[in-house]
Coordinates of C-alpha atoms in Angstrom, one line a residue:
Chain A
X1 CA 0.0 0.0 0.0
X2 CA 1.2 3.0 -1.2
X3 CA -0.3 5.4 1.2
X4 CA -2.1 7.0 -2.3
X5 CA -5.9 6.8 -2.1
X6 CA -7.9 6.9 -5.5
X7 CA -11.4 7.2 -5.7
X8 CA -13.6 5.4 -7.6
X9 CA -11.6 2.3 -8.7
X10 CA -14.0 1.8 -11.3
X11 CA -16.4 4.2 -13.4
X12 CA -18.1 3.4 -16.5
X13 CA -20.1 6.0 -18.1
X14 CA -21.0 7.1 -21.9
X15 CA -19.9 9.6 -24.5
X16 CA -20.4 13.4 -24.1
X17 CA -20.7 13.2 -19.6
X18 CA -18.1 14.5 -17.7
X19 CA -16.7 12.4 -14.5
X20 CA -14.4 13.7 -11.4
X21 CA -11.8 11.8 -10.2
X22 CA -10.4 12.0 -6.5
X23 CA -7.1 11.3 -5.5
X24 CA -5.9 11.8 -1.8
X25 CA -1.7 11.9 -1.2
X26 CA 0.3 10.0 1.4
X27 CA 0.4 12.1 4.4
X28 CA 3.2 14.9 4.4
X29 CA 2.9 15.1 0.4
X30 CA 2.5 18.3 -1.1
X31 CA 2.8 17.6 -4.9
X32 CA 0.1 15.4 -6.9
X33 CA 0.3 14.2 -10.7
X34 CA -2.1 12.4 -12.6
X35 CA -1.3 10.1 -15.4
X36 CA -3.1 8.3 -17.9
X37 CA -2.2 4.9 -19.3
X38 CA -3.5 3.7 -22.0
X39 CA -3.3 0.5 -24.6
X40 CA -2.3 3.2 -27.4
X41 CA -0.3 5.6 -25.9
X42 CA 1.2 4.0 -22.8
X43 CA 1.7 6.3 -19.7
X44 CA 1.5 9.7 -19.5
X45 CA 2.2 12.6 -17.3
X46 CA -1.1 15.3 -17.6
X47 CA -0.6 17.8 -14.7
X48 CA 1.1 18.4 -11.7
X49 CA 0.1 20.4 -8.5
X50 CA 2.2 21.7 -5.6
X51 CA 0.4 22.8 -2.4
X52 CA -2.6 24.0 -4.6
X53 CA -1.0 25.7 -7.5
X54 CA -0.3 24.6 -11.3
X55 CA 3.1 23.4 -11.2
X56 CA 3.4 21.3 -14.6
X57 CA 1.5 20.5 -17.7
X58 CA 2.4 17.5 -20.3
X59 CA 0.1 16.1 -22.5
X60 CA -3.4 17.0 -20.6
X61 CA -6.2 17.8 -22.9
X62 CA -8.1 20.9 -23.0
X63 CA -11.3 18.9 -22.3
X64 CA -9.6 17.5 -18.8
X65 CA -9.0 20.4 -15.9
X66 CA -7.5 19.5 -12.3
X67 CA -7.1 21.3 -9.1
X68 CA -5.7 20.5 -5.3
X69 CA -7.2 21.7 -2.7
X70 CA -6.4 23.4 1.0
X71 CA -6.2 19.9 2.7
X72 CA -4.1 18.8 -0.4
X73 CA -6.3 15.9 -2.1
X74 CA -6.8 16.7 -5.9
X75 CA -9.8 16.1 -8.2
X76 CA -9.2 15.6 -12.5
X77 CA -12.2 16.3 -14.1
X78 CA -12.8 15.4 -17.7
X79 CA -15.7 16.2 -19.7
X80 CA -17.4 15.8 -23.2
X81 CA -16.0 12.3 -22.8
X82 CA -15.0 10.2 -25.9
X83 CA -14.3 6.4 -26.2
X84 CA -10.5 7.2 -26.4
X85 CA -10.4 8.8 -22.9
X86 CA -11.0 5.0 -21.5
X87 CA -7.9 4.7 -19.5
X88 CA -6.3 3.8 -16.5
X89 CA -6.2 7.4 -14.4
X90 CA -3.0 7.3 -11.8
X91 CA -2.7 9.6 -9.5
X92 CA 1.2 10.3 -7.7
X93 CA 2.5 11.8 -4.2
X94 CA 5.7 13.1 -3.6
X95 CA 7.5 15.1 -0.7
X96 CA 8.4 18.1 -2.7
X97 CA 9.1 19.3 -6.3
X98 CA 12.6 17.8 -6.9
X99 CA 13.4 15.1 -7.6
X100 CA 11.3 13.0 -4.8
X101 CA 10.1 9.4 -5.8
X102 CA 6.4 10.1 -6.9
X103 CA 4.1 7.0 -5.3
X104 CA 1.1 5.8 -7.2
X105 CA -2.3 5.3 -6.3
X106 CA -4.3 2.4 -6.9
X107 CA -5.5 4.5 -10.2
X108 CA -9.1 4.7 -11.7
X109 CA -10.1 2.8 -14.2
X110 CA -12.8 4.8 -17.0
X111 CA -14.6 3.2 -19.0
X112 CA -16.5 5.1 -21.5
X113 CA -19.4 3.6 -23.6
Chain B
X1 CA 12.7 16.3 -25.4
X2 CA 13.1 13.2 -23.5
X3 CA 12.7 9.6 -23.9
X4 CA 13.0 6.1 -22.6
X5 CA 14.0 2.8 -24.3
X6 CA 13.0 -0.3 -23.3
X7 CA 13.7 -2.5 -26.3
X8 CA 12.5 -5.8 -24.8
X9 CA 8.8 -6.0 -24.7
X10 CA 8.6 -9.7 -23.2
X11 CA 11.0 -12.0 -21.3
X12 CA 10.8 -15.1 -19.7
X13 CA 13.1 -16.5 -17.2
X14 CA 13.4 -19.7 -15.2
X15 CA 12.4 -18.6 -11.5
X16 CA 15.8 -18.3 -9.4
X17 CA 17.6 -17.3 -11.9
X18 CA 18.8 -13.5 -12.3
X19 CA 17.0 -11.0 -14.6
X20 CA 18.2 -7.6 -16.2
X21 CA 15.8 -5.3 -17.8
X22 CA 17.0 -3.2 -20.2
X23 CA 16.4 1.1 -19.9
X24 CA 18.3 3.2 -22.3
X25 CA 17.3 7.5 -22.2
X26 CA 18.3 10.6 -24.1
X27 CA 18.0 13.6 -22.3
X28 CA 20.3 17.6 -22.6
X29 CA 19.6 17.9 -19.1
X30 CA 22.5 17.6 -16.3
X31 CA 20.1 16.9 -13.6
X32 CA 17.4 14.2 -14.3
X33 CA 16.1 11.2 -11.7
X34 CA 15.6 7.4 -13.4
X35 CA 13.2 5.1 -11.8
X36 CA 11.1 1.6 -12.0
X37 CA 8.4 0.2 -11.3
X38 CA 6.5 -2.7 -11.2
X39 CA 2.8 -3.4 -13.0
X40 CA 1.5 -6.6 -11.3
X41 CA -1.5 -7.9 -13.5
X42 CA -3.6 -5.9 -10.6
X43 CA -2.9 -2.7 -12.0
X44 CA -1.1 -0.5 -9.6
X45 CA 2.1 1.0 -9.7
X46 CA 4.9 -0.1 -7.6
X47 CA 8.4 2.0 -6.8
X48 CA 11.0 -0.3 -7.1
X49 CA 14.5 1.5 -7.1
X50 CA 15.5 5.1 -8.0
X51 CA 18.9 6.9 -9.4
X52 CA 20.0 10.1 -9.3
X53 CA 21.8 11.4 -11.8
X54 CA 25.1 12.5 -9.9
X55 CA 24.3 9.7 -7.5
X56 CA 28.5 7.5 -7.8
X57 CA 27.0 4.6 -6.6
X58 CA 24.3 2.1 -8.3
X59 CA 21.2 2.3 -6.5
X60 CA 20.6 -1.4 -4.5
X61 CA 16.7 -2.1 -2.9
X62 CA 17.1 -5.5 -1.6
X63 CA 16.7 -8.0 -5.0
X64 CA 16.7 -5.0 -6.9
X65 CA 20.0 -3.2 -8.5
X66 CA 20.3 -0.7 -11.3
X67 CA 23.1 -1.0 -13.7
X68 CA 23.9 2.8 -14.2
X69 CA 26.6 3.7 -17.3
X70 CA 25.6 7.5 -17.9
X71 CA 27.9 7.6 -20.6
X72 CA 26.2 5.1 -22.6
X73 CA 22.8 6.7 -20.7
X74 CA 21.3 3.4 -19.7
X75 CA 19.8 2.3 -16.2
X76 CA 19.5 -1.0 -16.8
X77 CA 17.0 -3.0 -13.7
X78 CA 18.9 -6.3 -12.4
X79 CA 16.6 -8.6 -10.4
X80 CA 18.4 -11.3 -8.7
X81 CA 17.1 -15.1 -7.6
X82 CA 14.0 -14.0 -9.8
X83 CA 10.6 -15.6 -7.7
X84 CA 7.3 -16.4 -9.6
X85 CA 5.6 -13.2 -8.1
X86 CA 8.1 -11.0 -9.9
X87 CA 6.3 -11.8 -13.0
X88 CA 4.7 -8.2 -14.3
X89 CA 5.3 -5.3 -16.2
X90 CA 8.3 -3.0 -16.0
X91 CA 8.7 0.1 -16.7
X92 CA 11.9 2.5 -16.7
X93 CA 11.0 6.1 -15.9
X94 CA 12.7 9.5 -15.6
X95 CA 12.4 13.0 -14.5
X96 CA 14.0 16.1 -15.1
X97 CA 13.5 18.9 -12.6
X98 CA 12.1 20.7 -15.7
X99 CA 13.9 24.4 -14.9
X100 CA 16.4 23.9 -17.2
X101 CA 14.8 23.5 -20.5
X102 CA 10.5 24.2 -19.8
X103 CA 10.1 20.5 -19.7
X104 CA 7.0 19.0 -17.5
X105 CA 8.3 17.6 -14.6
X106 CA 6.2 14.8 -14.4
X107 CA 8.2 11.6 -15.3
X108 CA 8.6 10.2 -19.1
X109 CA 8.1 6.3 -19.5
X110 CA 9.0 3.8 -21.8
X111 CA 6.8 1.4 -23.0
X112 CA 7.8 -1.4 -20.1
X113 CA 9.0 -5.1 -20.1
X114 CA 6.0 -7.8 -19.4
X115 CA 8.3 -10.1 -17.4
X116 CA 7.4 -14.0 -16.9
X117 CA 8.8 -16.2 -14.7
X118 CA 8.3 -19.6 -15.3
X119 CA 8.6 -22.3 -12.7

């Protein structure tokens, strides 16, 4: 156990909704990144947040927004959803910015239909 | 830009016996972390062993040793006395602090290593 939370593990839904997902860092953690893994383009870094601020952008999607809150957990919201957004979400925790080991979260699996 | 390597996209090995994984990268910046992890069939994503880039000594996690030449830029993953619940994906990953150059600093993977032990 990685001391990541992700929630939900699953979520199916269908083409055009929009879904949040939760993530929650290891106690102490002030930087989250999501990822998104997929069968066609492996895994990818979208966006990273340090103590509630924009820290990073890679290859995150106009259509997909995050934000970290006060108490640190982070939320990545994606809307008008399309069957190529089915992926595996990860979320990551690390101390700091450098170059801290990131830990992984269970990660979300979406389904869309 | 960056990018990973990993040129063998499945392996099987005889349990007990040792395993490397090969990780090859191409990156201008000084600075940059490499790390793997491990994919069990169950999904998550599990830190293995990490290496700085100035770091003069291979990294070592218990089974786990990374072969670091950064002159030829590989980090190569060496599991030794391999044991059938090492069977999973791989992947080699790195990070640059992303000051020097306006890259993210999230970290780049390859495409990973589905490793099999066989009994």
């Amino acid at each position: 156990d990685s001391g990541v939370t992700q929630t939900p593990k699953h979520l199916i839904t269908a083409t055009g909704q929009r879904v949040t997902l939760r993530c929650s860092p290891r106690s102490g953690d002030l930087s989250v990144y999501w990822y998104q893994q997929s069968l066609d383009q492996g895994l990818q870094f979208l966006i990273h947040y340090y103590n509630g601020e924009e820290r990073a952008k890679g290859n995150i999607l106009e259509r997909f927004s995050a934000q970290q809150f006060p108490d640190l957990h982070s939320e990545l919201n994606l809307s008008s959803l399309e069957l190529g957004d089915s992926a595996l979400y990860f979320c990551a925790s690390s101390l700091d910015t450098s170059t801290d080991t990131q830990y992984f979260g269970p990660g979300t699996r979406l389904t869309v239909l | 830009a960056q990018k990973i390597t990993q040129t063998q996209p499945g392996m099987f090995v005889q349990e007990k016996e040792a395993v490397t994984l090969d990780c090859t990268y191409d990156t201008s910046d000084p600075s940059y972390g490499l790390f793997w992890y491990k994919q069990p069939s169950s999904g998550e994503m599990i830190f293995l062993i990490y290496q700085g880039s100035y770091d003069q000594q291979n990294a070592t996690e218990g089974r786990y040793s990374l072969n670091f030449q950064k002159a030829r830029k590989s980090a190569n993953l060496v599991i030794s006395a391999s044991q059938l619940g090492d069977s999973a994906m791989y992947f080699c990953a790195m990070r640059d602090p992303g000051y020097s150059g306006g890259g993210a600093d999230g970290l780049t993977f390859g495409k990973g290593t589905h490793l099999i032990i066989q009994p």
